[in-house]
mmCIF file of C-alpha atoms in Angstrom:
data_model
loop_
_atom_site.group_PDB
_atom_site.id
_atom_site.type_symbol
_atom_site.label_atom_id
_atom_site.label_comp_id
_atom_site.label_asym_id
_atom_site.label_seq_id
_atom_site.Cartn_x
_atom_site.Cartn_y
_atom_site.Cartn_z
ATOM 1 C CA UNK O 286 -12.946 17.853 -8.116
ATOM 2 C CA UNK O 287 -13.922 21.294 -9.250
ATOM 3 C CA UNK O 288 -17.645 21.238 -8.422
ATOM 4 C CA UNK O 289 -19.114 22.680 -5.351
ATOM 5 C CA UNK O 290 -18.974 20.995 -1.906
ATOM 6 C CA UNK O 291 -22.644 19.834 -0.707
ATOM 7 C CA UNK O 292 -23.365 21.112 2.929
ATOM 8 C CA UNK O 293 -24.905 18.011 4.725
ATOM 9 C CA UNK O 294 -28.268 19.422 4.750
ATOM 10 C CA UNK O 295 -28.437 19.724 0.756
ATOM 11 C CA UNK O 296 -27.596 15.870 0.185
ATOM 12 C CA UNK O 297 -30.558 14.066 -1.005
ATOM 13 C CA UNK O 298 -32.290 11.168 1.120
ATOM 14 C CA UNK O 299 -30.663 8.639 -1.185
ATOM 15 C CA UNK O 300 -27.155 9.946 -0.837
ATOM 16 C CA UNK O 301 -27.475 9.917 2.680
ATOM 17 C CA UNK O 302 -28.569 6.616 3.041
ATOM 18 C CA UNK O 303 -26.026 5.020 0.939
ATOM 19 C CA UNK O 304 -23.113 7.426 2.910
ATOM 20 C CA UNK O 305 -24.089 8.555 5.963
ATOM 21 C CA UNK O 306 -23.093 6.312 8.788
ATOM 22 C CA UNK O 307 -19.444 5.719 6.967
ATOM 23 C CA UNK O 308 -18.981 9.212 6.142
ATOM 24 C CA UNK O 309 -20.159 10.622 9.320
ATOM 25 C CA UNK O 310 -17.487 8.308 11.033
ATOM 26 C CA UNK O 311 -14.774 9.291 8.457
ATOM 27 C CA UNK O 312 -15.391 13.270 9.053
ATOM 28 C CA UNK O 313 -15.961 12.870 12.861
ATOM 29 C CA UNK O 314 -12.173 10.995 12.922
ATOM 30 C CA UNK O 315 -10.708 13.500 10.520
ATOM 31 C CA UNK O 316 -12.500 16.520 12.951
ATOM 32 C CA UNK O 317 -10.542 14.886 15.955
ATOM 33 C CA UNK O 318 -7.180 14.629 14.026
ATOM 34 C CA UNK O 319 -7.333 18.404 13.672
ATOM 35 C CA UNK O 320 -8.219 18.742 17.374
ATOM 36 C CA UNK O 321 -5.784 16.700 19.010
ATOM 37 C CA UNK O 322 -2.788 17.365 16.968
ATOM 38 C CA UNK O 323 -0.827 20.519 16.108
ATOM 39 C CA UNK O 324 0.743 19.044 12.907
ATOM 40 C CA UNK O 325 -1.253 16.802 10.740
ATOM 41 C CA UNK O 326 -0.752 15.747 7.411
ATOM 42 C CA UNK O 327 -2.893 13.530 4.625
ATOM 43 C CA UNK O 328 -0.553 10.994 2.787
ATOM 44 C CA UNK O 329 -1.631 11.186 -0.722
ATOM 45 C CA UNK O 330 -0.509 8.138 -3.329
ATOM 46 C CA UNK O 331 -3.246 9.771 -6.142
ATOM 47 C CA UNK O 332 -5.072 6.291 -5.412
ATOM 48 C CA UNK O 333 -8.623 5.987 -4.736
ATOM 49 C CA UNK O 334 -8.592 5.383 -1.490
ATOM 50 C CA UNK O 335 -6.206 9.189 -0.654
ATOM 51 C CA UNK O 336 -8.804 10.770 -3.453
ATOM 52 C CA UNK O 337 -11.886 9.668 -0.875
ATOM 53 C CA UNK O 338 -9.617 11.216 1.923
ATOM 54 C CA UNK O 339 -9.736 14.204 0.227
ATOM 55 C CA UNK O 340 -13.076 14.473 -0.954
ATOM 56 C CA UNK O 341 -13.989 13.572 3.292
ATOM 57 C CA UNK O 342 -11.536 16.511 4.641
ATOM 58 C CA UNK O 343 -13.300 19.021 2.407
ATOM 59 C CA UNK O 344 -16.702 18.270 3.806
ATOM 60 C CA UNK O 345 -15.061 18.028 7.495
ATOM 61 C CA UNK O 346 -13.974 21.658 6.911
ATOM 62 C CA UNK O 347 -16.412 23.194 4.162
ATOM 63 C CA UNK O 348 -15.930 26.407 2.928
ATOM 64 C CA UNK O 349 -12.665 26.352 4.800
ATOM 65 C CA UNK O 350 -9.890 25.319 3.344
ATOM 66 C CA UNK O 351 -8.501 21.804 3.903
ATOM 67 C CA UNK O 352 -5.951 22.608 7.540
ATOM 68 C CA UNK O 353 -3.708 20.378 7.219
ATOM 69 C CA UNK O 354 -1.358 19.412 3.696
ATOM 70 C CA UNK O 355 -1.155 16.663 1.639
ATOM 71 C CA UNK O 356 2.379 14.464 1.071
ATOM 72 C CA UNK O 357 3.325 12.409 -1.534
ATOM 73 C CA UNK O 358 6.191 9.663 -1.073
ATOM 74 C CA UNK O 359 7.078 9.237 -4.774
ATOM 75 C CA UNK O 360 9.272 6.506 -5.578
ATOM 76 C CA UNK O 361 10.283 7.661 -9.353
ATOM 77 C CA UNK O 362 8.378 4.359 -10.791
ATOM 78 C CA UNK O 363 4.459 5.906 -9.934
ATOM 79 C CA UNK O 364 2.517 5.927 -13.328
ATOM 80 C CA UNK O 365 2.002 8.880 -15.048
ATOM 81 C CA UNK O 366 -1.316 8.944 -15.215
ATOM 82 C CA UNK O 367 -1.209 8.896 -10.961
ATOM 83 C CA UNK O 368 1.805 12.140 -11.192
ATOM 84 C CA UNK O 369 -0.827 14.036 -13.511
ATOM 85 C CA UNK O 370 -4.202 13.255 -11.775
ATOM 86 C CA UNK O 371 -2.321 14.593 -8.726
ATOM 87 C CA UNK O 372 -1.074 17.568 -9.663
ATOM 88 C CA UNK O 373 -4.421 18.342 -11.468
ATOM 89 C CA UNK O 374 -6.266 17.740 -8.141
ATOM 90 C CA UNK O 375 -3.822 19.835 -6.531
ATOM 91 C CA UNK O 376 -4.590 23.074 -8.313
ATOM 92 C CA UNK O 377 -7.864 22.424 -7.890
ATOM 93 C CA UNK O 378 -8.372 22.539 -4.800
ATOM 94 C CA UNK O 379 -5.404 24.741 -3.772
ATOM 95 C CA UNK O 380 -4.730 22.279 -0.977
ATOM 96 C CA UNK O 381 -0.981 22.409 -0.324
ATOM 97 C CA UNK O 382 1.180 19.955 -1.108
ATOM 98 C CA UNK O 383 4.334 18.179 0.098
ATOM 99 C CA UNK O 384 6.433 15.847 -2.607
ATOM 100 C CA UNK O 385 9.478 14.030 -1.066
ATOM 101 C CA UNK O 386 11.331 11.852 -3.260
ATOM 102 C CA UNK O 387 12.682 7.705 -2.898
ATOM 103 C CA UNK O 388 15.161 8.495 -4.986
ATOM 104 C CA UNK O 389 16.878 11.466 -2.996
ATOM 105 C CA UNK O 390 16.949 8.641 0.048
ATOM 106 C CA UNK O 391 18.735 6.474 -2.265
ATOM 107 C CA UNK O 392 21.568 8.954 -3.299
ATOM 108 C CA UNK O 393 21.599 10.734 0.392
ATOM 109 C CA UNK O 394 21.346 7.613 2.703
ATOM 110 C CA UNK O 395 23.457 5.357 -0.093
ATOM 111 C CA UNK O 396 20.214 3.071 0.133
ATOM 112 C CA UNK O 397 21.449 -0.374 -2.025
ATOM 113 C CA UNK O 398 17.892 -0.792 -4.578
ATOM 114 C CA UNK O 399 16.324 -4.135 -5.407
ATOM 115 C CA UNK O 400 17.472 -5.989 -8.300
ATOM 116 C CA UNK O 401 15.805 -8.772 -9.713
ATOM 117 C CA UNK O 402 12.282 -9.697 -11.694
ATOM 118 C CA UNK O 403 10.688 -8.190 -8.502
ATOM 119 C CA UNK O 404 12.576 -5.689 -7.581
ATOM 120 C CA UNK O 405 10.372 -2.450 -6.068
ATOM 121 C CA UNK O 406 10.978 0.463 -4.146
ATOM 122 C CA UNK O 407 8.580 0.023 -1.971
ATOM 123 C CA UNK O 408 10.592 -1.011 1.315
ATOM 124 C CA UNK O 409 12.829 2.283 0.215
ATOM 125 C CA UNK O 410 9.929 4.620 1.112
ATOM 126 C CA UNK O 411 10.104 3.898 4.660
ATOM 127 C CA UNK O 412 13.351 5.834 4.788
ATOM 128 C CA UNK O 413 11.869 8.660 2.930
ATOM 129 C CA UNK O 414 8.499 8.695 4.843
ATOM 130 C CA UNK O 415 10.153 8.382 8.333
ATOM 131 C CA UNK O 416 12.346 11.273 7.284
ATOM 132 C CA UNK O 417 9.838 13.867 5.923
ATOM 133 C CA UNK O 418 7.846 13.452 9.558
ATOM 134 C CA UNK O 419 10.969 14.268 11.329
ATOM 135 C CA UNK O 420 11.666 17.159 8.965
ATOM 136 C CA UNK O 421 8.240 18.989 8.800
ATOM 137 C CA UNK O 422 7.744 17.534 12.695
ATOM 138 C CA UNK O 423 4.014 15.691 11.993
ATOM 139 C CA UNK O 424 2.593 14.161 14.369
ATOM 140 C CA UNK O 425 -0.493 12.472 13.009
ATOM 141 C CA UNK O 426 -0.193 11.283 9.424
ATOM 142 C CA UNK O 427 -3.987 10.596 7.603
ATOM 143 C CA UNK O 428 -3.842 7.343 5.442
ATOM 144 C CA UNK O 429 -5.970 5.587 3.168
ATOM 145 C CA UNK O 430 -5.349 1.669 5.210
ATOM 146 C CA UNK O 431 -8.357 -0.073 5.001
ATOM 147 C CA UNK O 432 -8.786 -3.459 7.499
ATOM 148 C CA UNK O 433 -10.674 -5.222 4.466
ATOM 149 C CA UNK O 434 -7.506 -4.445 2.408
ATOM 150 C CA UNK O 435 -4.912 -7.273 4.076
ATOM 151 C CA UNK O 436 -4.438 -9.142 7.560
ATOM 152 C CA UNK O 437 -1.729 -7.046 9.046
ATOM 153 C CA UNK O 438 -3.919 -3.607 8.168
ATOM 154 C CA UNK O 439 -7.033 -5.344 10.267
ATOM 155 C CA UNK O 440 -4.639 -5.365 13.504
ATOM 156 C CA UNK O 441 -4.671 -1.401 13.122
ATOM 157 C CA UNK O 442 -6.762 0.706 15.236
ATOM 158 C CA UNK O 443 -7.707 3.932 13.525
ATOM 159 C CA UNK O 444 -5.265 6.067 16.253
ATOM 160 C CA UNK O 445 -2.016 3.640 15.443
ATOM 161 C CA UNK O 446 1.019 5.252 17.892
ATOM 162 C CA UNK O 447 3.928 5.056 16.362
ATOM 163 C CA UNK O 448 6.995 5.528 18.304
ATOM 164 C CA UNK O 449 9.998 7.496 18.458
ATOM 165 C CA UNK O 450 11.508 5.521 15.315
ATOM 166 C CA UNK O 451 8.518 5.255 13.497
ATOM 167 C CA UNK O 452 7.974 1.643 14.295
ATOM 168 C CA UNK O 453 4.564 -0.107 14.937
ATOM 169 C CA UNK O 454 4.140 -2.394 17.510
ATOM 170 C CA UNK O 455 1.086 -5.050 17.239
ATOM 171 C CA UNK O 456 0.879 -5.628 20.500
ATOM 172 C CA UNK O 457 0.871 -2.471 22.169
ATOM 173 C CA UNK O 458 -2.672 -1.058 20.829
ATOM 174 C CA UNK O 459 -5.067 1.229 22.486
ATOM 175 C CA UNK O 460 -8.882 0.906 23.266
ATOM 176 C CA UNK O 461 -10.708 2.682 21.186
ATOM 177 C CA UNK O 462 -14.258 1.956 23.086
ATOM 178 C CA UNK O 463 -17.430 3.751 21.807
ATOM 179 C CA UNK O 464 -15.187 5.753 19.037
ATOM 180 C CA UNK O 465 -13.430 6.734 21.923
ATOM 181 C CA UNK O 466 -9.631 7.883 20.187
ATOM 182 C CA UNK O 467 -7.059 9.177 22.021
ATOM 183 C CA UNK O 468 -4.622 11.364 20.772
ATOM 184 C CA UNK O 469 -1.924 11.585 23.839
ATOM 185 C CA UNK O 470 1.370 10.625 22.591
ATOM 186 C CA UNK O 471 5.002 11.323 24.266
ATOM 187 C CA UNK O 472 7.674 13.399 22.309
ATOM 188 C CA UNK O 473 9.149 11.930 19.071
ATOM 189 C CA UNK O 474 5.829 9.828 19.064
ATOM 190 C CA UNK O 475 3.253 10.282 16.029
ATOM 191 C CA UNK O 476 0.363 8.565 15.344
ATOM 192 C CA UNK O 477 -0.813 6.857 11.731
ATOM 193 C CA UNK O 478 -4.591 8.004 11.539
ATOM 194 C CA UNK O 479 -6.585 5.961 9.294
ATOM 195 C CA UNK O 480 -10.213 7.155 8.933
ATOM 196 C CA UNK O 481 -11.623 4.871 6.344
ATOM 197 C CA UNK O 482 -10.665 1.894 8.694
ATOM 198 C CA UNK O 483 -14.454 0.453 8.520
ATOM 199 C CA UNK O 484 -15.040 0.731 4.756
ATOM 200 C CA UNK O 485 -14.362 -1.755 2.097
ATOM 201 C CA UNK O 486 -13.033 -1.335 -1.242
ATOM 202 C CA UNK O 487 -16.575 -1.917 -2.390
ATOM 203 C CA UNK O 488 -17.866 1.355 -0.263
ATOM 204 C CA UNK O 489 -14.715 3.416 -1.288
ATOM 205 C CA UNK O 490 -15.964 2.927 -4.922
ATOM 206 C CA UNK O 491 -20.037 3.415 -4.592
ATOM 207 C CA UNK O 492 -18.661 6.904 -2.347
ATOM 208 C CA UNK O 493 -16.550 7.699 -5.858
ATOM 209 C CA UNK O 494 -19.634 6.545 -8.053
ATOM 210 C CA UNK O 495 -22.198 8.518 -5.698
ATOM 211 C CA UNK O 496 -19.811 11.983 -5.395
ATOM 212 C CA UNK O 497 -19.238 11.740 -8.865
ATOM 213 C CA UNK O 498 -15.286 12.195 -7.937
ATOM 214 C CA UNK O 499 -12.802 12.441 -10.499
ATOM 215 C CA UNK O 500 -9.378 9.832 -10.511
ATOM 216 C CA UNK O 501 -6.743 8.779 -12.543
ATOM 217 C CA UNK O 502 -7.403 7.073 -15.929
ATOM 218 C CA UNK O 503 -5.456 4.002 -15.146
ATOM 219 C CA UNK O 504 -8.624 2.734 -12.746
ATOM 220 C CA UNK O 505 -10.894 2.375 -15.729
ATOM 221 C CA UNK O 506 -10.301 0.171 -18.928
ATOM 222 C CA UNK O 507 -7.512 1.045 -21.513
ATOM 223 C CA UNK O 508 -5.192 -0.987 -23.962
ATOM 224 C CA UNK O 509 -2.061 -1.354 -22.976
ATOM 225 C CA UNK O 510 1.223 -3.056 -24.376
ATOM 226 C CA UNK O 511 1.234 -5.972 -21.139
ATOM 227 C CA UNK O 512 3.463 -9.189 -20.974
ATOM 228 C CA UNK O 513 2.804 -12.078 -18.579
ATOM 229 C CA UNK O 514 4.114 -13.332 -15.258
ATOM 230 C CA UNK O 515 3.370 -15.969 -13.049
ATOM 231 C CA UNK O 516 -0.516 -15.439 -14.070
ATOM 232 C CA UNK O 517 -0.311 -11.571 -13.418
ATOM 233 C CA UNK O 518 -0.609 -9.260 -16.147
ATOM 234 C CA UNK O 519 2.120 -6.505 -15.775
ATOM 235 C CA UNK O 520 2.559 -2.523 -17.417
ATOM 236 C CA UNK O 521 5.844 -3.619 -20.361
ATOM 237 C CA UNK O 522 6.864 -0.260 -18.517
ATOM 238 C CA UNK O 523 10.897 0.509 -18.530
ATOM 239 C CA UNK O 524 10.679 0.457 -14.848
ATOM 240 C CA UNK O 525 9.302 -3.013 -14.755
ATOM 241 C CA UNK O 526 11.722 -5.972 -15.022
ATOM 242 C CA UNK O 527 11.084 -8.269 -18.075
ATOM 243 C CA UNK O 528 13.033 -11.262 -18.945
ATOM 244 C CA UNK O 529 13.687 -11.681 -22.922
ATOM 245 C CA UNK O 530 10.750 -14.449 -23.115
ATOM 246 C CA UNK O 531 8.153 -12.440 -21.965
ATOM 247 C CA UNK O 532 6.475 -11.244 -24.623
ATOM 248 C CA UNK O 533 4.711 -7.972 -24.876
ATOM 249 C CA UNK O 534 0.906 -7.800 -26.282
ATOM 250 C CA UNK O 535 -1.854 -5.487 -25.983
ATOM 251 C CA UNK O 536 -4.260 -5.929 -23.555
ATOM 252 C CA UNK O 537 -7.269 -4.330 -22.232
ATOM 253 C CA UNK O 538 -6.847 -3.906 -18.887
ATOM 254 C CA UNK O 539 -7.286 -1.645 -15.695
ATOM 255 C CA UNK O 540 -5.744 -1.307 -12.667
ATOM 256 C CA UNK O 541 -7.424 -2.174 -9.219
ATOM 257 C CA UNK O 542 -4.622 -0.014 -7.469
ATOM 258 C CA UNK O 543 -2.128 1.882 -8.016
ATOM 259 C CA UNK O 544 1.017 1.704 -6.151
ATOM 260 C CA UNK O 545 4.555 1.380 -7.294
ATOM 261 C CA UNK O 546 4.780 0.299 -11.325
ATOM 262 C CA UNK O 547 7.028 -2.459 -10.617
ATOM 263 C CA UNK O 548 5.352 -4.145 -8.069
ATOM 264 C CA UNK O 549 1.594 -3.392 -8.919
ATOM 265 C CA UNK O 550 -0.303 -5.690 -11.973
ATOM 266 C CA UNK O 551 -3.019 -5.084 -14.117
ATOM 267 C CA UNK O 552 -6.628 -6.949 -14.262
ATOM 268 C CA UNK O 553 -8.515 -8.069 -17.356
ATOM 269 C CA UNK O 554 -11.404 -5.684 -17.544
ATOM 270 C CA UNK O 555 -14.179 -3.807 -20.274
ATOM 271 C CA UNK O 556 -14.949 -1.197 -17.227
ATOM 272 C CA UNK O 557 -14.258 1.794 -18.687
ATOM 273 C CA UNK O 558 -17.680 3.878 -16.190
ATOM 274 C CA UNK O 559 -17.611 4.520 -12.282
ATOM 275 C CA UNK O 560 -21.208 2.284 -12.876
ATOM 276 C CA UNK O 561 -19.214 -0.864 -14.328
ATOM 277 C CA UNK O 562 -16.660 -0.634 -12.179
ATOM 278 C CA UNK O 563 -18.852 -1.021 -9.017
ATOM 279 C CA UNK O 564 -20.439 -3.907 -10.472
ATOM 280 C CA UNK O 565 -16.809 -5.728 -11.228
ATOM 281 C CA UNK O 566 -15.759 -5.268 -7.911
ATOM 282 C CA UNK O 567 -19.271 -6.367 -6.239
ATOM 283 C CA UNK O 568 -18.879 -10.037 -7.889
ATOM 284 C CA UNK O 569 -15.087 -9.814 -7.527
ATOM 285 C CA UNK O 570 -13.797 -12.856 -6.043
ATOM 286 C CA UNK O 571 -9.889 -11.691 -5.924
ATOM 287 C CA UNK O 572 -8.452 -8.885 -3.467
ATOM 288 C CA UNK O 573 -7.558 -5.918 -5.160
ATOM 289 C CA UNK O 574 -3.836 -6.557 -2.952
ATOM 290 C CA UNK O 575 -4.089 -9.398 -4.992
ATOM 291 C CA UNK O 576 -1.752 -7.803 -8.101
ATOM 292 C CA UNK O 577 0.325 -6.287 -5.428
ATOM 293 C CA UNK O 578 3.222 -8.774 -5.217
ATOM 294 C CA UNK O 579 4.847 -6.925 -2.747
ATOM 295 C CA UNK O 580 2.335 -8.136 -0.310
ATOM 296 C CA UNK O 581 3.383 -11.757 -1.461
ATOM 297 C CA UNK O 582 7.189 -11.853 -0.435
ATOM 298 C CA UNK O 583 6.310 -13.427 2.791
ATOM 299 C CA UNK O 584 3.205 -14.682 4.957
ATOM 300 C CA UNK O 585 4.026 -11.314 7.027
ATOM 301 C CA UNK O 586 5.054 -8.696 4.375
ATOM 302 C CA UNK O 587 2.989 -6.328 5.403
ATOM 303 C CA UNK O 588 3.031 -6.563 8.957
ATOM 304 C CA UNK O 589 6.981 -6.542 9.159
ATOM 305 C CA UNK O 590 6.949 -3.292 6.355
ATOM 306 C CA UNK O 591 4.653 -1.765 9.187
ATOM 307 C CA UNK O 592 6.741 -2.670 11.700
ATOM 308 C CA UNK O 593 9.509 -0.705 10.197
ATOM 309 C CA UNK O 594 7.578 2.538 9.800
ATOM 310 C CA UNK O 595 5.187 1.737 6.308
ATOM 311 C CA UNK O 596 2.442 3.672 5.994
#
């Protein structure tokens, strides 16, 4: 993430081809974020989806410094690799960041935790997100939501009001005609801004292929001691429930995201170059939300997480 910033003019033919109509639409969004709002901030999971963010608000503020900072909801169970690639980025770019912690919501609020061969703490970051906008006051929080990524995230427009308890309602959506986005919202409102709304998990990696940008190991091939559940392959982490017949073996794997440890499973794979990834995911026939079993609870997982104040 070190290297220097490419005005527009400098990017070859090629490179504009491949990223111009998606990226233009990504930095005009971001732009209007910092236009309409007095308090932005990026969420930032050290995914690849947050990393594009990133690598977008640079350009839409080159050589200025990115305006707005970048928060982290960590739930204590992120992998390693994600916590190091962060903080790496971070002093990188010198963009400020904000860390709040699931586990602080858990003590504070006396939140009762999961239990069970699923358990996550995924519906415990709500609290913890919700909280951190009412203590630093945001009112538009950047995410990395993709409609391509489940059914519940193609409802979203790319303003998404939220009101004054951080809820989501489906029904209640604005026009956004001819890129039209309107950023009026009443006190205690804030608005979920998601810029990379249009692109597909396929474009998000040929932008990381074609900006040559830099994420966390865990996306590319790697052996790692794995067990088996319910045909997913998942981390034999000590965060991860195991029962004592599921037995751990090394496997080479990668991960397709990277959310929460003990909701998030691994994919066979030899991709171990931004080139051979692109190519896995072009004849992919699976989701990458696939592996995320939190999106599997219910027919409406997602949409009723949202509903509550998700990202």
């Amino acid at each position: 993430m070190s290297e220097v910033i490419e005005k527009p003019e400098t990017l070859t033919r090629t490179k504009v081809l491949k990223n111009n109509v998606l990226e233009s639409e990504a930095i005009y969004i971001i732009r209007e974020v910092a236009a309409q709002f007095e308090k932005p901030v990026l969420l930032f999971s050290g995914g690849k989806d947050s990393i594009t963010l990133v690598r977008l608000a640079q350009k839409a503020f080159y050589p200025e410094k990115i305006p707005f900072p970048l928060m982290h909801i960590d739930t204590g169970h992120n992998f390693p690799e994600t916590i190091l690639f962060r903080d790496k980025l971070v002093a990188e770019t010198g963009v400020d960041l904000i860390v709040r912690y699931v586990e602080d919501s858990i003590k504070n609020k006396n939140l009762t935790e999961e239990t069970g061969k699923y358990a996550s703490r995924n519906r415990l970051q709500t609290h913890t997100l919700l909280d951190a906008i009412e203590e630093f006051k945001f009112d538009a929080c950047i995410g990395g939501a993709r409609r391509d990524e489940e059914k519940a995230r193609a409802k979203e427009r790319i303003f998404s009001v939220r009101n004054d308890f951080g809820q989501w309602d489906e029904k209640n959506q604005r026009p956004e005609l001819f890129n039209m986005l309107n950023g009026k919202i009443d006190l205690g409102q804030n608005v979920r801004v998601f810029p990379i709304s249009n692109w597909t998990e396929l474009d998000v990696w040929q932008y990381i292929k074609d900006e040559n940008l830099e994420i966390p190991s865990i996306y590319f091939s790697h052996e790692r001691d794995t067990f088996l559940r319910d045909g997913l392959i998942w981390s034999a982490d000590e965060v991860v429930f195991r029962e004592e017949n599921e037995v751990v073996s090394k496997r080479r794997v990668r991960f397709r995201t990277v959310g929460d440890m003990s909701c998030t499973a691994a994919v066979l794979s030899d991709a171990q170059t931004l080139d051979e990834i692109v190519s896995e995911i072009r004849v992919s026939t699976v989701s990458e939300r696939g592996a995320r079993i939190d999106d599997k609870r219910t027919e409406a997982a997602m949409e009723t997480r949202k509903q509550e104040g998700y990202f």
